[in-house]
Coordinates of N, CA and C in Angstrom, one line a residue:
X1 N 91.9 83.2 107.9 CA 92.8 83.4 106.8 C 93.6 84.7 107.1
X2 N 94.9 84.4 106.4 CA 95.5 85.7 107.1 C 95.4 87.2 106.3
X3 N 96.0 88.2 106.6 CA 95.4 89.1 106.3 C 96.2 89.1 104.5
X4 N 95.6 89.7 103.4 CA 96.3 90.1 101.8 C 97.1 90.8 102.4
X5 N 98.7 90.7 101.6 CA 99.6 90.9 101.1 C 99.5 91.6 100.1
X6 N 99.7 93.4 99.6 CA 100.1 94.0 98.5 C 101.4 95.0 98.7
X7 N 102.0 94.6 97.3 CA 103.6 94.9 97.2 C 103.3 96.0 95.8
X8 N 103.8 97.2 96.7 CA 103.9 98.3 96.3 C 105.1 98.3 95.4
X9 N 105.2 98.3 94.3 CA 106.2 98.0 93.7 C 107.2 99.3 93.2
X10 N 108.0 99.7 93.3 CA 108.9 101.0 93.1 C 109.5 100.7 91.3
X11 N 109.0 101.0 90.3 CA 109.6 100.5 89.1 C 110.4 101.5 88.5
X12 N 111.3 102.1 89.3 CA 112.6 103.0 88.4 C 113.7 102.8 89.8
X13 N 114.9 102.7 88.8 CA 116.2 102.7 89.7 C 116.9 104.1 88.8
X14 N 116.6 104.8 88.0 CA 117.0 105.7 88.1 C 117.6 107.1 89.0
X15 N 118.9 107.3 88.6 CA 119.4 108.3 90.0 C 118.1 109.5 89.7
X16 N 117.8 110.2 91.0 CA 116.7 110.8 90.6 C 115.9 111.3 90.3
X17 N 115.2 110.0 90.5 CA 113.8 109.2 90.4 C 112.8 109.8 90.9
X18 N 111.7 110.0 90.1 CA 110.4 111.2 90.7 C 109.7 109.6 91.3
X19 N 110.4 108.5 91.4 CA 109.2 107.7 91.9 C 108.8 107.2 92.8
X20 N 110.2 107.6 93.6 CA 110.2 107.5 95.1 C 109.3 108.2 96.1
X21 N 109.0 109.3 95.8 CA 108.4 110.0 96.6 C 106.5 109.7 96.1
X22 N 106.6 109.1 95.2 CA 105.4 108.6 94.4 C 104.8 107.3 95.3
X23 N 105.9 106.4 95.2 CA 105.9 105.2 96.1 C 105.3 104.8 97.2
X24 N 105.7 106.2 98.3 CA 105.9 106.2 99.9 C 104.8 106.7 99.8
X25 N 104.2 107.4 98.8 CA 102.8 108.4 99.6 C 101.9 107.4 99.3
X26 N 102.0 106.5 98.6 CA 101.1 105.2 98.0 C 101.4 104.5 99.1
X27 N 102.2 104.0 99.3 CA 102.4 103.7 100.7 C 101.7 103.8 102.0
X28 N 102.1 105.5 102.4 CA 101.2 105.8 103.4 C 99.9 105.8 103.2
X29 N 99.8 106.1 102.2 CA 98.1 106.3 102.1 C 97.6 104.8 102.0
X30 N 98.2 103.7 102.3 CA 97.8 102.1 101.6 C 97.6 102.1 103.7
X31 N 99.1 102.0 104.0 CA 98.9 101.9 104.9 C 97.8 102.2 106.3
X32 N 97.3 103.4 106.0 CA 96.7 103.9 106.9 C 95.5 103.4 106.8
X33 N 95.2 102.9 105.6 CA 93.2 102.0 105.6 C 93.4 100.9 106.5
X34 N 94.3 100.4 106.7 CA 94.3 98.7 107.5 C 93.5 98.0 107.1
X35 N 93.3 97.4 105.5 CA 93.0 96.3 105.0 C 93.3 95.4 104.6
X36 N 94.8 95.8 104.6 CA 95.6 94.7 104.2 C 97.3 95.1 104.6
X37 N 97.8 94.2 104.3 CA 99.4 94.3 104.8 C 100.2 95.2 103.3
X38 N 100.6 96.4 103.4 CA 101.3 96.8 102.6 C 102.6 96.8 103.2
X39 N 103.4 96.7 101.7 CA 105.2 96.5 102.0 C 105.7 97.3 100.3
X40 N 106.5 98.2 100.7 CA 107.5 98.3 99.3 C 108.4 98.0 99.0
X41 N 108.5 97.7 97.7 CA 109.7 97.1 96.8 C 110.4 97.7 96.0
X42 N 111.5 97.6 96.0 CA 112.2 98.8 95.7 C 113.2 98.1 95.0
X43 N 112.7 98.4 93.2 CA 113.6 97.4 92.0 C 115.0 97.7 92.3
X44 N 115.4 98.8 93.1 CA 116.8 99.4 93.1 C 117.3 98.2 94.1
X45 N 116.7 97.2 95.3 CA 117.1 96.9 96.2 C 117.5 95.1 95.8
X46 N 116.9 95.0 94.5 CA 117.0 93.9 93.5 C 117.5 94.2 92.4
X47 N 118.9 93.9 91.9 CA 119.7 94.5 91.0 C 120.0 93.3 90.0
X48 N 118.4 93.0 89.2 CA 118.7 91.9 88.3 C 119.2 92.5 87.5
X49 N 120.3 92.0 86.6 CA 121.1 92.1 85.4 C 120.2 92.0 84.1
X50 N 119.8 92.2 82.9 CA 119.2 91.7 81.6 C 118.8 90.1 82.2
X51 N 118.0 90.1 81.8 CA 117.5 88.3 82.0 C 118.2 87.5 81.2
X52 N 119.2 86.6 82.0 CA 119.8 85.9 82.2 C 119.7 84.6 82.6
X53 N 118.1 83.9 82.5 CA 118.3 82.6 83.3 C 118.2 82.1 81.6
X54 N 119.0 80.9 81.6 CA 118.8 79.9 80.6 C 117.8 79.0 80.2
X55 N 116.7 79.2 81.4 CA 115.5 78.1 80.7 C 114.4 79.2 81.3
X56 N 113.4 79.4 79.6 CA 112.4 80.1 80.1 C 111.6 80.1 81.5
X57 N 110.9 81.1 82.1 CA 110.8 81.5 83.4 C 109.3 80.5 83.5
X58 N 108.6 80.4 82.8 CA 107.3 79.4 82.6 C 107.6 78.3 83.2
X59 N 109.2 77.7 83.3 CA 109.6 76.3 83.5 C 110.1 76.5 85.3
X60 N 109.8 77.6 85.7 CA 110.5 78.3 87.6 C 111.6 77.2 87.6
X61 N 112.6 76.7 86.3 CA 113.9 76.2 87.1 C 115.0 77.1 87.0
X62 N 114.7 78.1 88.4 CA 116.0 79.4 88.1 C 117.0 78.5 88.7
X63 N 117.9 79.2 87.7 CA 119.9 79.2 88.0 C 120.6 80.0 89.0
X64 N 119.9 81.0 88.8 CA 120.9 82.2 89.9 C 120.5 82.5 91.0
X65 N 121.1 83.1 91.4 CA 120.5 83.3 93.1 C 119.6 84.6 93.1
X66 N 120.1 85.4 92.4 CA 119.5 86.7 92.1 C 118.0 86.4 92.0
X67 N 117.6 85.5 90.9 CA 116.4 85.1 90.7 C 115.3 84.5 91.7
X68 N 116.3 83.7 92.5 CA 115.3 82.5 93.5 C 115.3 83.9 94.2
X69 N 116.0 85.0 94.8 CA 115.6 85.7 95.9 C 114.7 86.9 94.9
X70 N 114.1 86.7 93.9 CA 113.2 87.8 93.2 C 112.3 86.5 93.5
X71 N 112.2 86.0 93.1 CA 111.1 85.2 93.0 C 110.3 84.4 94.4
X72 N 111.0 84.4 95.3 CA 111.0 84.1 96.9 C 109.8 85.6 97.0
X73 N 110.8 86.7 97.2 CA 109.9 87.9 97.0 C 108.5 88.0 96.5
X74 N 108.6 88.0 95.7 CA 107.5 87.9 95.0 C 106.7 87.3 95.2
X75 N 106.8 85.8 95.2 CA 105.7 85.1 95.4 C 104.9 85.2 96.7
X76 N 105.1 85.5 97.4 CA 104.8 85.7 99.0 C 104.0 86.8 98.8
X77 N 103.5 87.3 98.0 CA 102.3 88.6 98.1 C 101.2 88.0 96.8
X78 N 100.0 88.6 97.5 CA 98.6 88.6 97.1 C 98.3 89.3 96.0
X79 N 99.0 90.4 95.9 CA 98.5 91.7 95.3 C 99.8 92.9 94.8
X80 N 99.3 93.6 93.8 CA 100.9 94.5 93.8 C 100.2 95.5 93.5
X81 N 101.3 96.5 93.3 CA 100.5 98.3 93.2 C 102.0 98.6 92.3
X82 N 102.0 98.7 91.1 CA 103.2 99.3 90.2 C 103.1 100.4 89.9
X83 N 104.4 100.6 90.5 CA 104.7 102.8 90.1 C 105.5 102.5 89.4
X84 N 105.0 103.3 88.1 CA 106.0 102.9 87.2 C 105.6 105.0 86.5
X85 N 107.0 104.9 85.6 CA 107.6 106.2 84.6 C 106.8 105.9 83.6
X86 N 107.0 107.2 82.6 CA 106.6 107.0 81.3 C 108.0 106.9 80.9
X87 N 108.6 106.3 80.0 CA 109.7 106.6 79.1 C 109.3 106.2 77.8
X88 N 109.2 107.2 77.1 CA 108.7 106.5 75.3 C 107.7 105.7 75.0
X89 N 106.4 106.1 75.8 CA 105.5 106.0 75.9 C 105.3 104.2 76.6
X90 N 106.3 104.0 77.0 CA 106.0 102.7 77.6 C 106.5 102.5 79.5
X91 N 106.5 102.1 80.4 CA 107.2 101.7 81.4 C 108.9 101.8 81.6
X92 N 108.9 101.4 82.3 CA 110.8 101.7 82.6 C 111.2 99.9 82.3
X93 N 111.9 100.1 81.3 CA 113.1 99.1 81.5 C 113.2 97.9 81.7
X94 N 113.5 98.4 83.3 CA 114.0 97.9 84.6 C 112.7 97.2 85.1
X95 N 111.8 97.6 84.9 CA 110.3 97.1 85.4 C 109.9 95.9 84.5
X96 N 109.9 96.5 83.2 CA 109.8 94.9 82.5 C 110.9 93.5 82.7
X97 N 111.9 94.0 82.6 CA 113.2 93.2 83.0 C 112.7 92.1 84.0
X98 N 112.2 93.0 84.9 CA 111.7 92.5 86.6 C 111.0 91.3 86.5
X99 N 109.5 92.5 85.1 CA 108.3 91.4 85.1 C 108.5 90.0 84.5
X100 N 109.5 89.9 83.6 CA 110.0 88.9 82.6 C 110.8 88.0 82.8
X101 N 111.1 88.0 84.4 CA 112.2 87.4 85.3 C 111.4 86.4 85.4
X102 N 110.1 85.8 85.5 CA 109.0 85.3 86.7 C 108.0 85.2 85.8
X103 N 107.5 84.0 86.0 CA 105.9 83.9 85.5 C 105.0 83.1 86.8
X104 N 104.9 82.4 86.8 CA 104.0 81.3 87.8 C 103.7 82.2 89.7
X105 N 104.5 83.1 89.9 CA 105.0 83.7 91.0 C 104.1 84.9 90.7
X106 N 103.7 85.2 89.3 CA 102.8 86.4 89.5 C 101.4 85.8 88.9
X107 N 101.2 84.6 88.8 CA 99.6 84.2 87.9 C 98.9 84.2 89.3
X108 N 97.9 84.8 88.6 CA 96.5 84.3 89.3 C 96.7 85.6 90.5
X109 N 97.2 86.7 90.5 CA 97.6 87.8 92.0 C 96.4 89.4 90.8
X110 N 96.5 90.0 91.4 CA 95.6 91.2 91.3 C 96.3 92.8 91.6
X111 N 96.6 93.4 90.4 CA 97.1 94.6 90.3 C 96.5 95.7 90.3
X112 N 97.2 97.2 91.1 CA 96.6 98.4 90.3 C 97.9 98.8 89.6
X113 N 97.6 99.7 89.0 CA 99.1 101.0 88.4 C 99.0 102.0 88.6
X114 N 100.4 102.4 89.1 CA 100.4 103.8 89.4 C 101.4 104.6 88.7
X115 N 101.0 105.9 87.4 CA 101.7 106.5 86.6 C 102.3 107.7 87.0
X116 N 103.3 108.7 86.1 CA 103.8 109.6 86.3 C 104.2 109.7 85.2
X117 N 104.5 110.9 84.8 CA 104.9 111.5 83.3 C 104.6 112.4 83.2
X118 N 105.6 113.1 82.3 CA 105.1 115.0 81.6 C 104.3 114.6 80.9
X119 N 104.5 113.8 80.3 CA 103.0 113.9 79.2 C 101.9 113.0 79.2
X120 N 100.3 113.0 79.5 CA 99.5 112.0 79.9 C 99.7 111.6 81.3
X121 N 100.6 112.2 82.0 CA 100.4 111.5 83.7 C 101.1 110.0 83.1
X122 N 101.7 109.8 82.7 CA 102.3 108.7 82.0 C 101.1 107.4 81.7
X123 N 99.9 107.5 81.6 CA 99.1 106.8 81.3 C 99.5 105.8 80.3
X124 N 99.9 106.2 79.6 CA 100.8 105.2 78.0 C 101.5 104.5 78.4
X125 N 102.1 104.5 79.5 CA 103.1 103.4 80.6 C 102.1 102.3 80.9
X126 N 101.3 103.0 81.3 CA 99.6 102.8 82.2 C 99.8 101.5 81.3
X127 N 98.9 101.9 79.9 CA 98.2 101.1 79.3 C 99.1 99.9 78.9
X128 N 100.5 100.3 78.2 CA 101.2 99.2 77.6 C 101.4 98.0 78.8
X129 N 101.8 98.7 80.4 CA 101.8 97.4 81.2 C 100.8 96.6 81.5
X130 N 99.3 97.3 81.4 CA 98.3 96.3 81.2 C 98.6 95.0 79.9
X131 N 99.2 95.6 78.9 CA 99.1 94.2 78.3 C 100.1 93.0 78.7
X132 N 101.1 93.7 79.7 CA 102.5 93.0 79.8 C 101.5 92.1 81.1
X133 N 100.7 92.4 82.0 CA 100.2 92.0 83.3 C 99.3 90.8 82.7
X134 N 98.7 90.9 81.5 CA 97.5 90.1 81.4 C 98.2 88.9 80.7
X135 N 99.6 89.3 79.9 CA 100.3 87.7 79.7 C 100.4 87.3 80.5
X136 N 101.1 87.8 82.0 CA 101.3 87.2 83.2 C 100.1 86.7 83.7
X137 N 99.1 86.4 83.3 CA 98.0 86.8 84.0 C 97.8 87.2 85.5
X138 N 98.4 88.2 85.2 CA 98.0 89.0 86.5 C 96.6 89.9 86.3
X139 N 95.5 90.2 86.9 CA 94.4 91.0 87.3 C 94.6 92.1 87.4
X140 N 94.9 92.9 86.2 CA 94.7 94.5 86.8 C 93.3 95.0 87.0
X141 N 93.6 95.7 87.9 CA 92.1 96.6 88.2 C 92.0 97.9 87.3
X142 N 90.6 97.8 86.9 CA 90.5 99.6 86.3 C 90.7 100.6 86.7
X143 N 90.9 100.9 87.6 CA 90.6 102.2 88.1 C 92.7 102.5 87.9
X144 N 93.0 103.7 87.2 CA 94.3 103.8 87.3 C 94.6 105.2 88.4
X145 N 95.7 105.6 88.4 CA 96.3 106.8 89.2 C 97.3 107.1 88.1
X146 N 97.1 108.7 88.0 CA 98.1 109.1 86.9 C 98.9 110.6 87.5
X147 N 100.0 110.7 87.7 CA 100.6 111.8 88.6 C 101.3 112.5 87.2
X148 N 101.3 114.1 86.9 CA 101.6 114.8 85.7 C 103.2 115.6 86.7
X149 N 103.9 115.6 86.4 CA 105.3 116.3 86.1 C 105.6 117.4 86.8
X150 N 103.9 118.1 85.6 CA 104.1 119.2 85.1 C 102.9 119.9 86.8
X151 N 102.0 119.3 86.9 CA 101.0 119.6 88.0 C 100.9 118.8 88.9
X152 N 101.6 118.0 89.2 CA 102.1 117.3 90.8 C 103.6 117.6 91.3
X153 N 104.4 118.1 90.4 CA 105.3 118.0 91.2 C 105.7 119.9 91.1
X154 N 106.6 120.3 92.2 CA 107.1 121.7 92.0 C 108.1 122.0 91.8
X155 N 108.3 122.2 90.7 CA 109.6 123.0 89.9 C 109.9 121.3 89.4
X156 N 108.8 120.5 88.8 CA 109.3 118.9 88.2 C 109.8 118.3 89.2
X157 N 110.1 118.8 90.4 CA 111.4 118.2 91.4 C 110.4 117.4 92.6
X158 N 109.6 117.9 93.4 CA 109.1 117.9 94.8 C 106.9 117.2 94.6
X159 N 107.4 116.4 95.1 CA 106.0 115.7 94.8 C 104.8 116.6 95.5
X160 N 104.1 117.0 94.9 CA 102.8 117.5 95.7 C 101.5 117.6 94.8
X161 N 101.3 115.9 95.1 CA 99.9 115.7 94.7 C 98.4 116.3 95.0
X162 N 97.7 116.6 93.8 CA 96.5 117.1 93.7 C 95.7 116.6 94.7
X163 N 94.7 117.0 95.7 CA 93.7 116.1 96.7 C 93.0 115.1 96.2
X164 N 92.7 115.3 94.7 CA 91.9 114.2 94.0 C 92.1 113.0 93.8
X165 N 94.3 112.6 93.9 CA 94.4 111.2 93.7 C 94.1 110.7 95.2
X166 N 93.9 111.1 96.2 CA 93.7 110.2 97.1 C 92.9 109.5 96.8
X167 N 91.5 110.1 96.7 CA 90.4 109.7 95.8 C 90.3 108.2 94.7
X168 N 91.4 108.8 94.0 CA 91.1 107.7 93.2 C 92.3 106.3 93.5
X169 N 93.1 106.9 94.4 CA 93.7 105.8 95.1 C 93.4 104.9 95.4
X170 N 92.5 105.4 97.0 CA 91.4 104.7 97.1 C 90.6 103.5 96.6
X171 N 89.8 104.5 95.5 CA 89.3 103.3 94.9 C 90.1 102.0 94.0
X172 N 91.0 102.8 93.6 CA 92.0 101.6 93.1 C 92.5 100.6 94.3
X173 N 92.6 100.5 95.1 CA 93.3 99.9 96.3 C 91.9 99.6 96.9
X174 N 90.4 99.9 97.2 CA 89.6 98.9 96.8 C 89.5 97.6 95.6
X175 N 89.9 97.8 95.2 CA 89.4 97.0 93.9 C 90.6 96.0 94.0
X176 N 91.9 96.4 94.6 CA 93.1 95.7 93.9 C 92.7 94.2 95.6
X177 N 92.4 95.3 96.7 CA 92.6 94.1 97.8 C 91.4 92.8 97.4
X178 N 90.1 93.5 97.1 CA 89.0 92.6 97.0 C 89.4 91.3 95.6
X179 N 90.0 91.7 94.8 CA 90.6 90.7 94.1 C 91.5 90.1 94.2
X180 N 92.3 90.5 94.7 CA 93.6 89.7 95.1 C 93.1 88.6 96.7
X181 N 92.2 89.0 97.5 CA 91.4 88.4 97.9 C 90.9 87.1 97.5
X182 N 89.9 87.5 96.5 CA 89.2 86.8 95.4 C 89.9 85.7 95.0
X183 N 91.3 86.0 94.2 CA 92.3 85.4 93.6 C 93.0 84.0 94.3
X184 N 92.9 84.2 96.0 CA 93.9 83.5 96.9 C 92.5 82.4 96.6
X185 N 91.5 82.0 96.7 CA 90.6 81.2 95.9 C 91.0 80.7 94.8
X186 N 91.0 81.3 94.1 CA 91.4 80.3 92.8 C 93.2 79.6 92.7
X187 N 94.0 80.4 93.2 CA 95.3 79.9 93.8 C 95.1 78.5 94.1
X188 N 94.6 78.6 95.4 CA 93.8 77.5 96.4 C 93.7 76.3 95.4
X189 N 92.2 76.6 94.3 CA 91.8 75.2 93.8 C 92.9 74.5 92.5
X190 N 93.5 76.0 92.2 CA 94.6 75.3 91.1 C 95.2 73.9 92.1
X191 N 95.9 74.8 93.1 CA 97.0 74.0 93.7 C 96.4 72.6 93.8
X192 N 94.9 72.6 94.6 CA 94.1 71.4 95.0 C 94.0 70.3 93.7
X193 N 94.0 70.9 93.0 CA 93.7 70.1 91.2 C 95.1 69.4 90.8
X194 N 95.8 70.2 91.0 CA 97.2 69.9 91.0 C 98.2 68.8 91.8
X195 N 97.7 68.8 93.2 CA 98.2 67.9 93.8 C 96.9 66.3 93.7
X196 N 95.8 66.5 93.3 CA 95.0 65.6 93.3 C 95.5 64.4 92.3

């Protein structure tokens, strides 16, 4: 079987964006276990407009091209890792936009989240997109990552994470591969039931 696919997902296109540098280090640090294939995504490099397809996303009959190439994306990964903002105690925008593009392309796959925020490490981003993932049924994993503003970054500007989140990186990115793992099983028997 081939190796999990998890898609680091970058959820702010804001001109600068503390999320970038959030991203890459999730990144590297994904990278360097070799357990699986990580790759990031970068909502800025997909410039969906307000959702725009005319027949609910439940029914995968996209119109636009923008969409078949989000959705092409997407479906091709096992697993995701969402860095997402706090903004008003919820996610960015642009990230739900994303998630609301797509249904069938994200069921049955295995998530962690990764926050940031002045206030709460943006945990309240954290939590509201758990409920947005479990419509999708997507799998989030428990274990979160929360980056504060105010004590990871210097002068707000320059990322320099505490030694601790490696730690709980880690464990989160255990949990996200062995499920998404897990998951390409039940993928499997859907499809099997499906074409039977």
């Amino acid at each position: 079987m081939s190796q999990v696919r998890i898609a680091i997902i970058l959820g702010s296109t804001r001109p600068g964006r503390r999320g970038e540098p959030v991203a890459r280090w999730v990144l590297d640090q994904a990278t360097a276990r070799g357990d699986a294939a990580y790759e990031l995504v970068d909502l800025a490099d997909f410039p969906l407009p307000h959702l725009d397809e005319p027949m609910p996303p439940s029914m995968g009959r996209y119109e636009f091209e923008h969409t078949k190439r989000w959705s092409d994306v997407i479906d091709d990964f096992d697993g995701y890792v969402f860095v997402t903002p706090e903004y008003n105690r919820a996610p960015s925008g642009v990230l739900k936009n994303a998630l609301d593009y797509l249904y069938a392309e994200w069921n049955d796959k295995a998530a962690g989240i990764v926050s940031y925020g002045a206030a709460a490490s943006g945990l309240r981003a954290a939590e509201a997109l758990r409920l947005i993932l479990g419509e999708l049924q997507i799998a989030d994993v428990r274990q979160s990552v929360g980056f504060s503003l105010i004590h990871d970054f210097e002068n707000f500007t320059t990322f320099a994470p505490g030694p601790q989140h490696a730690q709980h990186l880690g464990i989160q990115l255990d949990q996200v591969v062995a499920w998404a793992g897990a998951l390409r099983d039940v993928r499997a028997t859907k499809a099997a039931l499906a074409a039977a």
